[in-house]
């Protein structure tokens, strides 16, 4: 299988020219593969965030309707999404190698994001445990949410 890029404009009369149907089929397969992998990485990211934030996230969000847990989880998942998107962007052209690179970079990015999130929370002196115990949205949750997204952005750019 050739890794030489195929141009859509001015197709050459060679054996490496793909028909439009083949090109669209390969593109659709790549989209489906990367989307499935992205969803899997987001699910993994959710469970890693669940480990980092005290309490069972699904209960805190769905049953308790805790705005602090919801905001911190949403910001963590946004950060994971940035990391996964950057991993896909930097994965290269070949599908199998790209999916593998995305999986590795995505998992490393999730780990780095989680460690950085926990460290920043400690350095800032804002207790996530206390935040998620509060029924009203707290200023500390807003601050940590923004920092989580920014740490995710920094990690995403490092992947690229």
Coordinates of N, CA and C in Angstrom, one line a residue:
X1 N 0.8 -1.2 0.0 CA 0.0 0.0 0.0 C 0.9 1.2 0.0
X2 N 0.7 2.1 -0.9 CA 1.5 3.3 -1.1 C 1.1 4.4 -0.1
X3 N 2.1 5.1 0.5 CA 1.8 6.2 1.4 C 1.9 7.5 0.6
X4 N 2.1 7.4 -0.7 CA 2.2 8.6 -1.5 C 0.9 9.3 -1.5
X5 N 0.8 10.6 -1.2 CA -0.5 11.3 -1.3 C -1.0 11.3 -2.7
X6 N -2.3 11.2 -2.8 CA -3.0 11.3 -4.1 C -3.8 12.6 -4.2
X7 N -3.5 13.3 -5.2 CA -4.1 14.6 -5.4 C -5.5 14.4 -6.1
X8 N -6.5 15.2 -5.6 CA -7.8 15.2 -6.2 C -7.8 15.9 -7.6
X9 N -7.0 16.9 -7.7 CA -7.0 17.6 -9.0 C -6.0 17.0 -10.0
X10 N -6.3 17.0 -11.2 CA -5.5 16.6 -12.3 C -4.9 15.2 -12.0
X11 N -5.8 14.2 -11.9 CA -5.3 12.8 -11.7 C -4.5 12.3 -12.8
X12 N -3.4 11.6 -12.5 CA -2.5 11.1 -13.5 C -3.0 9.8 -14.0
X13 N -2.6 9.4 -15.2 CA -3.0 8.1 -15.7 C -2.0 7.0 -15.3
X14 N -1.9 6.8 -14.0 CA -1.0 5.8 -13.5 C -1.8 4.8 -12.6
X15 N -1.1 3.8 -12.2 CA -1.7 2.8 -11.3 C -2.0 3.3 -9.9
X16 N -1.4 4.4 -9.5 CA -1.6 4.9 -8.2 C -2.8 5.9 -8.1
X17 N -3.5 6.1 -9.2 CA -4.6 7.0 -9.2 C -5.8 6.3 -8.6
X18 N -6.5 6.9 -7.7 CA -7.6 6.4 -7.0 C -8.9 6.9 -7.7
X19 N -9.9 6.1 -7.8 CA -11.2 6.6 -8.3 C -11.8 7.5 -7.2
X20 N -12.7 8.3 -7.5 CA -13.4 9.1 -6.6 C -14.1 8.2 -5.5
X21 N -14.7 7.1 -5.9 CA -15.3 6.2 -4.9 C -14.3 5.6 -4.0
X22 N -13.1 5.2 -4.5 CA -12.1 4.7 -3.6 C -11.6 5.8 -2.6
X23 N -11.4 6.9 -3.1 CA -10.9 8.0 -2.3 C -11.9 8.4 -1.2
X24 N -13.2 8.5 -1.6 CA -14.3 8.7 -0.6 C -14.4 7.6 0.4
X25 N -14.3 6.4 -0.1 CA -14.4 5.2 0.8 C -13.3 5.2 1.9
X26 N -12.1 5.5 1.4 CA -10.9 5.5 2.3 C -11.1 6.7 3.3
X27 N -11.5 7.8 2.8 CA -11.8 9.0 3.7 C -12.8 8.7 4.7
X28 N -13.9 8.1 4.3 CA -15.0 7.7 5.2 C -14.5 6.7 6.3
X29 N -13.7 5.7 5.9 CA -13.1 4.8 6.8 C -12.2 5.5 7.8
X30 N -11.4 6.4 7.4 CA -10.5 7.1 8.3 C -11.3 7.9 9.3
X31 N -12.4 8.6 8.8 CA -13.2 9.4 9.7 C -13.9 8.5 10.7
X32 N -14.4 7.4 10.3 CA -15.1 6.5 11.2 C -14.0 5.9 12.3
X33 N -12.9 5.6 11.8 CA -11.8 5.1 12.7 C -11.4 6.1 13.7
X34 N -11.1 7.3 13.2 CA -10.7 8.3 14.2 C -11.8 8.8 15.1
X35 N -13.0 8.8 14.6 CA -14.2 9.2 15.5 C -14.4 8.1 16.6
X36 N -14.3 6.8 16.2 CA -14.5 5.8 17.2 C -13.3 5.8 18.2
X37 N -12.1 6.0 17.8 CA -11.0 6.1 18.7 C -11.1 7.3 19.6
X38 N -11.6 8.4 19.0 CA -11.8 9.7 19.8 C -12.8 9.5 20.9
X39 N -13.9 8.8 20.6 CA -15.0 8.5 21.6 C -14.4 7.6 22.7
X40 N -13.6 6.6 22.3 CA -13.0 5.7 23.3 C -12.1 6.5 24.2
X41 N -11.3 7.4 23.6 CA -10.4 8.2 24.4 C -11.1 9.1 25.4
X42 N -12.3 9.7 24.9 CA -13.1 10.5 25.8 C -13.7 9.7 26.9
X43 N -14.1 8.5 26.6 CA -14.7 7.7 27.7 C -13.6 7.3 28.7
X44 N -12.4 7.0 28.2 CA -11.2 6.8 29.1 C -11.0 8.0 29.9
X45 N -11.0 9.2 29.3 CA -10.7 10.5 29.9 C -11.8 10.7 31.0
X46 N -13.0 10.4 30.8 CA -14.1 10.6 31.8 C -13.8 9.7 33.0
X47 N -13.4 8.5 32.8 CA -13.1 7.6 34.0 C -11.8 8.0 34.7
X48 N -10.9 8.6 34.0 CA -9.7 9.1 34.6 C -10.0 10.3 35.5
X49 N -10.9 11.2 34.9 CA -11.3 12.4 35.6 C -12.1 11.9 36.9
X50 N -12.9 10.9 36.7 CA -13.7 10.3 37.8 C -12.8 9.9 38.9
X51 N -11.6 9.3 38.6 CA -10.7 8.9 39.6 C -10.1 10.1 40.3
X52 N -9.9 11.2 39.5 CA -9.2 12.4 40.1 C -10.1 13.3 40.9
X53 N -11.4 13.3 40.6 CA -12.4 14.1 41.4 C -13.1 13.2 42.4
X54 N -13.1 13.6 43.6 CA -13.7 12.8 44.7 C -15.2 12.6 44.4
X55 N -15.7 11.4 44.7 CA -17.1 11.0 44.5 C -17.3 10.4 43.1
X56 N -18.4 9.8 42.9 CA -18.8 9.1 41.7 C -19.4 10.2 40.7
X57 N -18.7 10.5 39.7 CA -19.1 11.6 38.8 C -20.5 11.4 38.3
X58 N -20.8 10.2 37.8 CA -22.2 10.1 37.2 C -23.2 10.4 38.3
X59 N -23.0 10.1 39.5 CA -24.0 10.4 40.6 C -24.0 11.9 40.9
X60 N -22.8 12.4 41.0 CA -22.6 13.9 41.3 C -23.3 14.7 40.2
X61 N -23.2 14.3 39.0 CA -23.8 15.1 37.9 C -25.2 14.8 37.7
X62 N -25.6 13.5 37.5 CA -27.0 13.2 37.2 C -27.9 13.3 38.4
X63 N -27.5 12.7 39.5 CA -28.5 12.7 40.6 C -28.4 14.0 41.5
X64 N -27.1 14.3 41.9 CA -26.9 15.5 42.8 C -27.0 16.8 42.0
X65 N -26.8 16.7 40.7 CA -26.9 17.9 39.8 C -25.9 19.0 40.3
X66 N -24.7 18.5 40.7 CA -23.6 19.3 41.3 C -23.0 20.2 40.2
X67 N -23.1 21.5 40.2 CA -22.6 22.3 39.2 C -21.0 22.3 39.2
X68 N -20.4 22.2 40.3 CA -18.9 22.2 40.4 C -18.4 21.0 39.8
X69 N -18.9 19.8 40.1 CA -18.4 18.6 39.5 C -18.7 18.6 38.0
X70 N -19.8 19.1 37.6 CA -20.2 19.2 36.2 C -19.2 20.1 35.4
X71 N -18.9 21.2 36.0 CA -18.0 22.2 35.3 C -16.6 21.6 35.2
X72 N -16.1 21.0 36.3 CA -14.8 20.4 36.3 C -14.7 19.2 35.4
X73 N -15.7 18.4 35.3 CA -15.7 17.3 34.3 C -15.8 17.8 32.9
X74 N -16.7 18.8 32.6 CA -16.8 19.3 31.3 C -15.5 19.9 30.8
X75 N -14.8 20.7 31.7 CA -13.5 21.3 31.3 C -12.5 20.2 31.1
X76 N -12.5 19.2 31.9 CA -11.5 18.1 31.7 C -11.7 17.3 30.4
X77 N -13.0 17.1 30.1 CA -13.3 16.5 28.8 C -13.0 17.4 27.6
X78 N -13.2 18.7 27.8 CA -12.8 19.6 26.7 C -11.3 19.5 26.5
X79 N -10.6 19.5 27.6 CA -9.1 19.3 27.5 C -8.7 18.0 26.8
X80 N -9.4 16.9 27.2 CA -9.1 15.7 26.5 C -9.4 15.7 25.0
X81 N -10.5 16.4 24.7 CA -10.9 16.5 23.3 C -9.8 17.3 22.5
X82 N -9.3 18.4 23.1 CA -8.2 19.1 22.5 C -7.0 18.2 22.2
X83 N -6.6 17.4 23.2 CA -5.5 16.5 23.1 C -5.7 15.5 22.0
X84 N -6.9 14.9 22.0 CA -7.2 13.9 21.0 C -7.2 14.5 19.6
X85 N -7.8 15.7 19.5 CA -7.8 16.4 18.2 C -6.4 16.7 17.7
X86 N -5.5 17.1 18.6 CA -4.1 17.4 18.3 C -3.4 16.1 17.9
X87 N -3.7 15.0 18.6 CA -3.1 13.7 18.3 C -3.5 13.2 16.9
X88 N -4.8 13.4 16.5 CA -5.2 13.1 15.2 C -4.5 14.0 14.1
X89 N -4.4 15.3 14.4 CA -3.8 16.2 13.5 C -2.4 15.8 13.2
X90 N -1.6 15.4 14.3 CA -0.2 15.1 14.1 C 0.1 13.7 13.7
X91 N -1.0 12.9 13.5 CA -0.8 11.4 13.3 C -0.2 11.0 12.0
X92 N -0.2 11.9 11.0 CA 0.4 11.5 9.7 C -0.7 11.0 8.8
X93 N -0.3 10.5 7.6 CA -1.2 10.2 6.6 C -1.7 8.8 6.5
X94 N -0.9 7.8 6.9 CA -1.3 6.4 6.8 C -2.3 6.1 8.0
X95 N -3.4 5.4 7.6 CA -4.5 5.2 8.6 C -4.0 4.4 9.8
X96 N -3.4 3.2 9.6 CA -3.1 2.3 10.7 C -2.1 3.0 11.6
X97 N -1.0 3.6 11.0 CA 0.0 4.3 11.9 C -0.7 5.5 12.5
X98 N -1.6 6.2 11.9 CA -2.2 7.4 12.4 C -3.1 7.0 13.6
X99 N -3.9 5.9 13.5 CA -4.7 5.5 14.6 C -3.8 5.1 15.8
X100 N -2.7 4.4 15.5 CA -1.9 4.0 16.6 C -1.2 5.2 17.3
X101 N -0.7 6.1 16.5 CA -0.1 7.3 17.1 C -1.2 8.1 17.9
X102 N -2.4 8.2 17.3 CA -3.5 8.9 18.1 C -3.8 8.3 19.4
X103 N -3.8 6.9 19.4 CA -4.1 6.2 20.6 C -3.0 6.5 21.7
X104 N -1.7 6.3 21.2 CA -0.6 6.5 22.1 C -0.6 8.0 22.6
X105 N -0.6 8.9 21.7 CA -0.5 10.3 22.1 C -1.7 10.7 22.9
X106 N -2.9 10.2 22.6 CA -4.1 10.5 23.3 C -4.0 10.0 24.8
X107 N -3.6 8.7 25.0 CA -3.4 8.2 26.3 C -2.4 8.9 27.1
X108 N -1.2 9.2 26.5 CA -0.2 9.9 27.2 C -0.7 11.3 27.6
X109 N -1.4 11.9 26.6 CA -2.0 13.3 26.9 C -3.0 13.3 28.0
X110 N -3.8 12.2 28.1 CA -4.8 12.1 29.2 C -4.0 12.0 30.5
X111 N -3.0 11.2 30.5 CA -2.2 11.0 31.8 C -1.6 12.3 32.2
X112 N -0.9 13.0 31.2 CA -0.3 14.2 31.5 C -1.3 15.3 32.0
X113 N -2.4 15.4 31.3 CA -3.5 16.3 31.7 C -3.9 16.0 33.1
X114 N -4.1 14.8 33.5 CA -4.6 14.4 34.8 C -3.6 14.8 35.9
X115 N -2.4 14.4 35.7 CA -1.3 14.8 36.6 C -1.2 16.3 36.8
X116 N -1.2 17.0 35.6 CA -1.1 18.5 35.7 C -2.3 19.1 36.4
X117 N -3.5 18.5 36.2 CA -4.7 19.0 36.8 C -4.6 18.9 38.3
X118 N -4.2 17.7 38.8 CA -4.1 17.4 40.2 C -3.0 18.3 40.8
X119 N -1.9 18.4 40.2 CA -0.8 19.3 40.7 C -1.2 20.7 40.8
X120 N -1.9 21.2 39.7 CA -2.3 22.6 39.8 C -3.3 22.8 40.9
X121 N -4.2 21.9 41.0 CA -5.2 22.1 42.1 C -4.5 22.2 43.5
X122 N -3.5 21.4 43.6 CA -2.7 21.4 44.9 C -1.9 22.7 45.1
X123 N -1.3 23.1 44.0 CA -0.5 24.4 44.0 C -1.4 25.6 44.3
X124 N -2.5 25.6 43.6 CA -3.5 26.7 43.8 C -4.1 26.7 45.1
X125 N -4.0 25.5 45.8 CA -4.6 25.4 47.2 C -6.1 25.4 47.2
X126 N -6.7 24.9 46.0 CA -8.2 24.8 45.9 C -8.5 23.3 46.0
X127 N -9.2 23.0 47.0 CA -9.6 21.6 47.2 C -10.8 21.2 46.4
X128 N -10.5 20.3 45.5 CA -11.6 19.8 44.6 C -12.6 19.0 45.5
X129 N -12.1 18.3 46.5 CA -13.0 17.6 47.4 C -14.0 18.6 48.0
X130 N -13.5 19.8 48.5 CA -14.4 20.7 49.0 C -15.4 21.4 48.0
X131 N -14.8 21.6 46.8 CA -15.7 22.2 45.7 C -16.8 21.3 45.4
X132 N -16.6 20.0 45.2 CA -17.7 19.1 44.8 C -18.6 18.8 45.9
X133 N -18.3 19.2 47.1 CA -19.2 19.1 48.2 C -20.2 20.3 48.3
X134 N -19.9 21.3 47.6 CA -20.7 22.5 47.6 C -21.9 22.4 46.6
X135 N -23.1 22.8 47.0 CA -24.2 22.6 46.1 C -24.3 23.8 45.0
X136 N -23.7 24.9 45.3 CA -23.7 26.1 44.4 C -22.4 26.2 43.7
X137 N -22.4 26.8 42.5 CA -21.2 26.9 41.7 C -20.3 27.9 42.4
X138 N -19.0 27.5 42.6 CA -18.0 28.2 43.3 C -17.0 28.9 42.4
X139 N -16.5 30.1 42.8 CA -15.4 30.7 41.9 C -14.2 29.8 41.7
X140 N -13.8 29.0 42.7 CA -12.7 28.1 42.5 C -12.9 27.1 41.4
X141 N -14.2 26.7 41.3 CA -14.5 25.7 40.2 C -14.3 26.4 38.8
X142 N -14.7 27.6 38.7 CA -14.5 28.4 37.5 C -13.0 28.5 37.1
X143 N -12.2 28.9 38.1 CA -10.8 29.0 37.9 C -10.2 27.7 37.5
X144 N -10.5 26.6 38.2 CA -9.9 25.3 37.9 C -10.4 24.8 36.5
X145 N -11.6 25.1 36.2 CA -12.1 24.7 34.8 C -11.3 25.4 33.7
X146 N -11.1 26.7 33.9 CA -10.3 27.4 32.8 C -8.9 26.8 32.8
X147 N -8.3 26.6 33.9 CA -6.9 26.1 33.9 C -6.9 24.7 33.3
X148 N -7.9 23.9 33.6 CA -7.9 22.5 33.0 C -7.9 22.6 31.5
X149 N -8.7 23.5 30.9 CA -8.8 23.6 29.5 C -7.4 24.1 28.9
X150 N -6.9 25.1 29.6 CA -5.6 25.7 29.2 C -4.5 24.6 29.3
X151 N -4.4 23.8 30.3 CA -3.5 22.7 30.4 C -3.7 21.7 29.3
X152 N -4.9 21.5 29.0 CA -5.2 20.6 27.8 C -4.7 21.2 26.5
X153 N -4.9 22.5 26.4 CA -4.4 23.2 25.2 C -2.9 23.1 25.1
X154 N -2.2 23.3 26.2 CA -0.7 23.3 26.2 C -0.3 21.8 25.9
X155 N -0.9 20.8 26.5 CA -0.6 19.4 26.2 C -0.9 19.1 24.7
X156 N -2.0 19.6 24.2 CA -2.3 19.4 22.8 C -1.3 20.0 21.8
X157 N -0.8 21.2 22.1 CA 0.2 21.8 21.3 C 1.5 21.0 21.4
X158 N 1.8 20.5 22.6 CA 3.0 19.7 22.8 C 3.0 18.4 21.9
X159 N 1.8 17.9 21.7 CA 1.6 16.7 20.8 C 1.9 17.1 19.4
X160 N 1.5 18.2 19.0 CA 1.7 18.7 17.6 C 3.2 18.9 17.4

